[in-house]
XYZ file of C-alpha atoms in Angstrom:
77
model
C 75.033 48.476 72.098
C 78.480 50.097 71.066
C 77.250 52.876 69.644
C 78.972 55.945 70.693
C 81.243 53.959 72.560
C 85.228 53.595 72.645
C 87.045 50.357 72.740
C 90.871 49.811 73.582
C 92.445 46.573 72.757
C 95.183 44.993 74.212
C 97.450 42.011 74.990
C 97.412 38.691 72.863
C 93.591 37.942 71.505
C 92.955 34.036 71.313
C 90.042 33.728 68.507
C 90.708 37.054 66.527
C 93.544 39.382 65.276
C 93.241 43.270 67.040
C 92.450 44.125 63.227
C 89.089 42.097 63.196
C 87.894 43.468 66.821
C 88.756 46.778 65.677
C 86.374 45.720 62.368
C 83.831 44.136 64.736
C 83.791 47.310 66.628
C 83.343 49.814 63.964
C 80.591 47.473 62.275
C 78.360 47.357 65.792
C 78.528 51.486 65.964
C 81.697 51.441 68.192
C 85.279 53.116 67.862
C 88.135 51.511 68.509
C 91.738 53.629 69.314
C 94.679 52.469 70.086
C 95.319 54.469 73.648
C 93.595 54.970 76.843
C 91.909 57.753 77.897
C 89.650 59.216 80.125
C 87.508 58.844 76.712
C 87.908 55.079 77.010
C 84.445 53.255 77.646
C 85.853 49.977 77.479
C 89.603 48.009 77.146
C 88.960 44.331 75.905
C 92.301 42.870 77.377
C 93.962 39.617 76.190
C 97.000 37.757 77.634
C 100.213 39.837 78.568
C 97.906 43.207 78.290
C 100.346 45.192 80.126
C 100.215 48.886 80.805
C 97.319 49.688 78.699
C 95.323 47.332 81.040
C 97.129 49.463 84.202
C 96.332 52.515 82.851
C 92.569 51.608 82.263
C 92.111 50.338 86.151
C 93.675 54.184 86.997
C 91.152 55.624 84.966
C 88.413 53.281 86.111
C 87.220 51.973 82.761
C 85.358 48.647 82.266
C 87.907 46.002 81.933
C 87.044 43.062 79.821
C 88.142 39.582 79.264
C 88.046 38.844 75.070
C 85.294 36.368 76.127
C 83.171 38.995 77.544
C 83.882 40.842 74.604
C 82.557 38.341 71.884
C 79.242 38.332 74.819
C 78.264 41.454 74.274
C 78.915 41.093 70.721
C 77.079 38.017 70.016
C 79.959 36.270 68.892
C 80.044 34.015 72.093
C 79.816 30.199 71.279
């Protein structure tokens, strides 16, 4: 599901350091960067996400919560 696909994260994560979503990412086929773009697929945006999280609703990528995140990655309890 995230292959070919690029991942932005941002803002305070609750149940994982950036560095293990970035890991998670990579290990499911995805790429994770550390800017947004008009290359952006998705931003997975914790607390205090700031202007990454702006910049992504200018651009119009798919904003998601770090629940909706560990969804899609089967990591949701």
């Amino acid at each position: 599901i995230f292959e070919g696909k690029t991942f932005v994260v941002t803002g305070t994560l609750e149940n994982a350091s950036r560095d293990e979503v970035h890991a998670l990412i990579k290990s499911l086929g995805g790429k994770a960067t550390g800017s947004v773009s008009k290359k952006t697929d998705y931003l997975v945006a914790g607390e205090k996400a700031g202007s990454k999280l702006d910049k992504a609703k200018e651009l119009g990528v798919t904003i998601l919560t770090e629940a909706e995140f560990e969804k899609m990655a089967g990591r949701a309890s």
